[in-house]
Amino acid sequence: MKEKGKYLAVVGLSALIVIIVLNNEKSKSGALCGIVLCRDIIVPALLPILILCGTMTRSDCAKVFEKLFGRITQTLFHLPRAATTPIIFGAIGGYPTGAMLTRQMLNDGLIDNEDAIRIMRFNVNPGIAFTITAVGSVYLKSTKLGVILYLICTAASLLLGII
């Protein structure tokens, strides 16, 4: 009986959403605006970063970052050198990138579960492309404000990691 109720709730809520969207000009306008924003800004800003960061992590580039910044990762964040790549690319690409790379490092056995949890406690900032382009240039109408916002978010994230 519980299963039937769940399905009924899903159908009812879905029907309500369809009714609102079909009968409300503001809802339709907002939905269209969101779709256009995703198509024109968010996906083009995130997808290339996700692909490049994933590719670099699987290549020898990760070793270069570990050599250059591994000591900082160990000292400031008390994490293994392998955590360097998800932290750096998470700061550049933002939350989805950092989370995906952290999961990849965990799956590959390069970090343990506790390290992955610690990384994800602070590696949740917005990415550079999204913050500067979508938020700064488009929403705030100022690339400069986008850069400032990105730097503030990234600094706050890294400070959380250090603390």
PDB file of C-alpha atoms in Angstrom:
ATOM      1  CA  MET A   1       0.000   0.000   0.000  1.00  0.00           C
ATOM      2  CA  LYS A   2       2.912   2.356   0.753  1.00  0.00           C
ATOM      3  CA  GLU A   3       4.328   1.839  -2.757  1.00  0.00           C
ATOM      4  CA  LYS A   4       1.004   2.805  -4.316  1.00  0.00           C
ATOM      5  CA  GLY A   5       0.981   6.011  -2.260  1.00  0.00           C
ATOM      6  CA  LYS A   6       4.498   6.926  -3.391  1.00  0.00           C
ATOM      7  CA  TYR A   7       3.630   6.478  -7.043  1.00  0.00           C
ATOM      8  CA  LEU A   8       0.408   8.421  -6.603  1.00  0.00           C
ATOM      9  CA  ALA A   9       2.334  11.287  -4.971  1.00  0.00           C
ATOM     10  CA  VAL A  10       4.872  11.355  -7.823  1.00  0.00           C
ATOM     11  CA  VAL A  11       2.124  11.372 -10.451  1.00  0.00           C
ATOM     12  CA  GLY A  12       0.189  14.066  -8.580  1.00  0.00           C
ATOM     13  CA  LEU A  13       3.203  16.333  -8.099  1.00  0.00           C
ATOM     14  CA  SER A  14       4.293  15.836 -11.707  1.00  0.00           C
ATOM     15  CA  ALA A  15       0.804  16.746 -12.920  1.00  0.00           C
ATOM     16  CA  LEU A  16       0.833  19.837 -10.709  1.00  0.00           C
ATOM     17  CA  ILE A  17       4.169  20.936 -12.159  1.00  0.00           C
ATOM     18  CA  VAL A  18       2.883  20.452 -15.714  1.00  0.00           C
ATOM     19  CA  ILE A  19      -0.273  22.445 -14.925  1.00  0.00           C
ATOM     20  CA  ILE A  20       1.732  25.315 -13.414  1.00  0.00           C
ATOM     21  CA  VAL A  21       4.187  25.434 -16.307  1.00  0.00           C
ATOM     22  CA  LEU A  22       1.479  25.258 -18.972  1.00  0.00           C
ATOM     23  CA  ASN A  23      -0.768  27.859 -17.376  1.00  0.00           C
ATOM     24  CA  ASN A  24       1.616  30.403 -15.961  1.00  0.00           C
ATOM     25  CA  GLU A  25       3.479  32.813 -18.200  1.00  0.00           C
ATOM     26  CA  LYS A  26       6.023  33.640 -15.478  1.00  0.00           C
ATOM     27  CA  SER A  27       6.747  29.945 -14.944  1.00  0.00           C
ATOM     28  CA  LYS A  28       7.177  29.366 -18.661  1.00  0.00           C
ATOM     29  CA  SER A  29       9.387  32.432 -18.975  1.00  0.00           C
ATOM     30  CA  GLY A  30      11.517  31.361 -15.995  1.00  0.00           C
ATOM     31  CA  ALA A  31      11.845  27.803 -17.281  1.00  0.00           C
ATOM     32  CA  LEU A  32      12.869  29.051 -20.721  1.00  0.00           C
ATOM     33  CA  CYS A  33      15.376  31.437 -19.159  1.00  0.00           C
ATOM     34  CA  GLY A  34      16.863  28.555 -17.138  1.00  0.00           C
ATOM     35  CA  ILE A  35      17.123  26.334 -20.197  1.00  0.00           C
ATOM     36  CA  VAL A  36      18.792  29.098 -22.214  1.00  0.00           C
ATOM     37  CA  LEU A  37      21.189  29.809 -19.326  1.00  0.00           C
ATOM     38  CA  CYS A  38      22.150  26.131 -19.169  1.00  0.00           C
ATOM     39  CA  ARG A  39      22.529  25.841 -22.935  1.00  0.00           C
ATOM     40  CA  ASP A  40      24.479  29.060 -23.450  1.00  0.00           C
ATOM     41  CA  ILE A  41      26.543  29.460 -20.286  1.00  0.00           C
ATOM     42  CA  ILE A  42      26.509  26.713 -17.689  1.00  0.00           C
ATOM     43  CA  VAL A  43      27.108  23.644 -19.876  1.00  0.00           C
ATOM     44  CA  PRO A  44      29.750  25.366 -22.053  1.00  0.00           C
ATOM     45  CA  ALA A  45      31.490  26.623 -18.903  1.00  0.00           C
ATOM     46  CA  LEU A  46      31.423  23.312 -17.007  1.00  0.00           C
ATOM     47  CA  LEU A  47      31.759  20.568 -19.597  1.00  0.00           C
ATOM     48  CA  PRO A  48      35.190  21.495 -20.989  1.00  0.00           C
ATOM     49  CA  ILE A  49      36.574  21.940 -17.465  1.00  0.00           C
ATOM     50  CA  LEU A  50      35.218  18.547 -16.388  1.00  0.00           C
ATOM     51  CA  ILE A  51      36.706  16.836 -19.443  1.00  0.00           C
ATOM     52  CA  LEU A  52      40.102  18.549 -19.193  1.00  0.00           C
ATOM     53  CA  CYS A  53      40.446  18.025 -15.451  1.00  0.00           C
ATOM     54  CA  GLY A  54      39.474  14.364 -15.741  1.00  0.00           C
ATOM     55  CA  THR A  55      41.949  13.848 -18.573  1.00  0.00           C
ATOM     56  CA  MET A  56      44.756  15.634 -16.745  1.00  0.00           C
ATOM     57  CA  THR A  57      44.142  13.602 -13.601  1.00  0.00           C
ATOM     58  CA  ARG A  58      44.503  10.343 -15.537  1.00  0.00           C
ATOM     59  CA  SER A  59      47.687  11.554 -17.245  1.00  0.00           C
ATOM     60  CA  ASP A  60      51.153  12.332 -15.950  1.00  0.00           C
ATOM     61  CA  CYS A  61      50.014  15.893 -15.234  1.00  0.00           C
ATOM     62  CA  ALA A  62      48.711  14.708 -11.881  1.00  0.00           C
ATOM     63  CA  LYS A  63      52.241  13.633 -10.923  1.00  0.00           C
ATOM     64  CA  VAL A  64      53.576  17.077 -11.850  1.00  0.00           C
ATOM     65  CA  PHE A  65      50.989  18.777  -9.622  1.00  0.00           C
ATOM     66  CA  GLU A  66      51.777  16.343  -6.824  1.00  0.00           C
ATOM     67  CA  LYS A  67      55.499  17.146  -7.095  1.00  0.00           C
ATOM     68  CA  LEU A  68      54.917  20.900  -7.243  1.00  0.00           C
ATOM     69  CA  PHE A  69      52.188  21.205  -4.615  1.00  0.00           C
ATOM     70  CA  GLY A  70      52.190  17.887  -2.745  1.00  0.00           C
ATOM     71  CA  ARG A  71      54.154  19.244   0.209  1.00  0.00           C
ATOM     72  CA  ILE A  72      51.640  22.095   0.566  1.00  0.00           C
ATOM     73  CA  THR A  73      48.765  19.591   0.522  1.00  0.00           C
ATOM     74  CA  GLN A  74      50.445  17.556   3.240  1.00  0.00           C
ATOM     75  CA  THR A  75      51.371  20.553   5.366  1.00  0.00           C
ATOM     76  CA  LEU A  76      48.288  22.768   5.080  1.00  0.00           C
ATOM     77  CA  PHE A  77      45.517  20.201   4.676  1.00  0.00           C
ATOM     78  CA  HIS A  78      47.121  17.164   6.378  1.00  0.00           C
ATOM     79  CA  LEU A  79      46.195  15.048   3.368  1.00  0.00           C
ATOM     80  CA  PRO A  80      48.287  12.723   1.186  1.00  0.00           C
ATOM     81  CA  ARG A  81      50.017  14.110  -1.912  1.00  0.00           C
ATOM     82  CA  ALA A  82      47.504  12.305  -4.139  1.00  0.00           C
ATOM     83  CA  ALA A  83      44.839  14.681  -2.829  1.00  0.00           C
ATOM     84  CA  THR A  84      46.605  17.588  -4.529  1.00  0.00           C
ATOM     85  CA  THR A  85      44.937  17.098  -7.910  1.00  0.00           C
ATOM     86  CA  PRO A  86      41.314  17.025  -6.684  1.00  0.00           C
ATOM     87  CA  ILE A  87      41.981  20.081  -4.520  1.00  0.00           C
ATOM     88  CA  ILE A  88      43.572  22.143  -7.308  1.00  0.00           C
ATOM     89  CA  PHE A  89      41.103  21.131 -10.007  1.00  0.00           C
ATOM     90  CA  GLY A  90      38.223  21.441  -7.561  1.00  0.00           C
ATOM     91  CA  ALA A  91      39.294  25.044  -6.955  1.00  0.00           C
ATOM     92  CA  ILE A  92      39.493  25.661 -10.703  1.00  0.00           C
ATOM     93  CA  GLY A  93      36.558  23.598 -11.961  1.00  0.00           C
ATOM     94  CA  GLY A  94      34.337  23.901  -8.930  1.00  0.00           C
ATOM     95  CA  TYR A  95      32.236  21.444  -6.987  1.00  0.00           C
ATOM     96  CA  PRO A  96      31.373  18.865  -9.598  1.00  0.00           C
ATOM     97  CA  THR A  97      34.982  18.621 -10.740  1.00  0.00           C
ATOM     98  CA  GLY A  98      36.425  18.349  -7.243  1.00  0.00           C
ATOM     99  CA  ALA A  99      33.823  15.773  -6.236  1.00  0.00           C
ATOM    100  CA  MET A 100      34.352  13.638  -9.343  1.00  0.00           C
ATOM    101  CA  LEU A 101      38.133  13.675  -8.985  1.00  0.00           C
ATOM    102  CA  THR A 102      37.921  12.904  -5.280  1.00  0.00           C
ATOM    103  CA  ARG A 103      35.718   9.902  -6.092  1.00  0.00           C
ATOM    104  CA  GLN A 104      38.163   8.830  -8.809  1.00  0.00           C
ATOM    105  CA  MET A 105      41.103   9.019  -6.384  1.00  0.00           C
ATOM    106  CA  LEU A 106      39.110   7.032  -3.817  1.00  0.00           C
ATOM    107  CA  ASN A 107      38.156   4.374  -6.384  1.00  0.00           C
ATOM    108  CA  ASP A 108      41.771   4.115  -7.558  1.00  0.00           C
ATOM    109  CA  GLY A 109      42.916   3.579  -3.954  1.00  0.00           C
ATOM    110  CA  LEU A 110      45.080   6.717  -3.947  1.00  0.00           C
ATOM    111  CA  ILE A 111      43.212   8.164  -0.958  1.00  0.00           C
ATOM    112  CA  ASP A 112      41.124   6.470   1.700  1.00  0.00           C
ATOM    113  CA  ASN A 113      37.508   7.114   2.656  1.00  0.00           C
ATOM    114  CA  GLU A 114      38.438   9.425   5.535  1.00  0.00           C
ATOM    115  CA  ASP A 115      40.615  11.554   3.223  1.00  0.00           C
ATOM    116  CA  ALA A 116      37.799  11.749   0.650  1.00  0.00           C
ATOM    117  CA  ILE A 117      35.353  12.900   3.311  1.00  0.00           C
ATOM    118  CA  ARG A 118      37.800  15.554   4.534  1.00  0.00           C
ATOM    119  CA  ILE A 119      38.405  16.820   0.995  1.00  0.00           C
ATOM    120  CA  MET A 120      34.687  17.113   0.321  1.00  0.00           C
ATOM    121  CA  ARG A 121      34.138  19.144   3.487  1.00  0.00           C
ATOM    122  CA  PHE A 122      35.914  22.089   1.870  1.00  0.00           C
ATOM    123  CA  ASN A 123      36.189  21.341  -1.851  1.00  0.00           C
ATOM    124  CA  VAL A 124      32.737  22.686  -2.703  1.00  0.00           C
ATOM    125  CA  ASN A 125      33.388  26.119  -4.162  1.00  0.00           C
ATOM    126  CA  PRO A 126      32.020  27.287  -7.514  1.00  0.00           C
ATOM    127  CA  GLY A 127      34.259  26.928 -10.541  1.00  0.00           C
ATOM    128  CA  ILE A 128      36.142  29.748 -12.179  1.00  0.00           C
ATOM    129  CA  ALA A 129      34.284  29.639 -15.504  1.00  0.00           C
ATOM    130  CA  PHE A 130      30.834  29.521 -13.904  1.00  0.00           C
ATOM    131  CA  THR A 131      31.538  32.221 -11.315  1.00  0.00           C
ATOM    132  CA  ILE A 132      33.197  34.699 -13.649  1.00  0.00           C
ATOM    133  CA  THR A 133      31.031  34.068 -16.712  1.00  0.00           C
ATOM    134  CA  ALA A 134      27.550  33.140 -15.481  1.00  0.00           C
ATOM    135  CA  VAL A 135      27.470  34.950 -12.170  1.00  0.00           C
ATOM    136  CA  GLY A 136      29.837  37.847 -12.832  1.00  0.00           C
ATOM    137  CA  SER A 137      29.435  38.770 -16.486  1.00  0.00           C
ATOM    138  CA  VAL A 138      25.825  37.683 -17.048  1.00  0.00           C
ATOM    139  CA  TYR A 139      24.018  37.998 -13.718  1.00  0.00           C
ATOM    140  CA  LEU A 140      26.011  40.827 -12.071  1.00  0.00           C
ATOM    141  CA  LYS A 141      26.968  42.428 -15.418  1.00  0.00           C
ATOM    142  CA  SER A 142      30.589  42.741 -14.244  1.00  0.00           C
ATOM    143  CA  THR A 143      33.473  40.416 -14.997  1.00  0.00           C
ATOM    144  CA  LYS A 144      35.479  42.172 -12.281  1.00  0.00           C
ATOM    145  CA  LEU A 145      32.836  41.303  -9.678  1.00  0.00           C
ATOM    146  CA  GLY A 146      32.861  37.718 -10.961  1.00  0.00           C
ATOM    147  CA  VAL A 147      36.627  37.508 -10.434  1.00  0.00           C
ATOM    148  CA  ILE A 148      36.336  38.991  -6.944  1.00  0.00           C
ATOM    149  CA  LEU A 149      33.522  36.599  -6.055  1.00  0.00           C
ATOM    150  CA  TYR A 150      35.513  33.629  -7.364  1.00  0.00           C
ATOM    151  CA  LEU A 151      38.580  34.613  -5.325  1.00  0.00           C
ATOM    152  CA  ILE A 152      36.509  35.094  -2.164  1.00  0.00           C
ATOM    153  CA  CYS A 153      34.751  31.723  -2.568  1.00  0.00           C
ATOM    154  CA  THR A 154      37.997  29.900  -3.310  1.00  0.00           C
ATOM    155  CA  ALA A 155      39.835  31.557  -0.402  1.00  0.00           C
ATOM    156  CA  ALA A 156      36.975  30.642   1.949  1.00  0.00           C
ATOM    157  CA  SER A 157      37.001  27.055   0.710  1.00  0.00           C
ATOM    158  CA  LEU A 158      40.758  26.676   1.124  1.00  0.00           C
ATOM    159  CA  LEU A 159      40.628  28.307   4.549  1.00  0.00           C
ATOM    160  CA  LEU A 160      38.019  25.737   5.606  1.00  0.00           C
ATOM    161  CA  GLY A 161      40.377  23.011   4.425  1.00  0.00           C
ATOM    162  CA  ILE A 162      43.234  24.401   6.472  1.00  0.00           C
ATOM    163  CA  ILE A 163      41.074  24.784   9.579  1.00  0.00           C
TER     164      ILE A 163
END
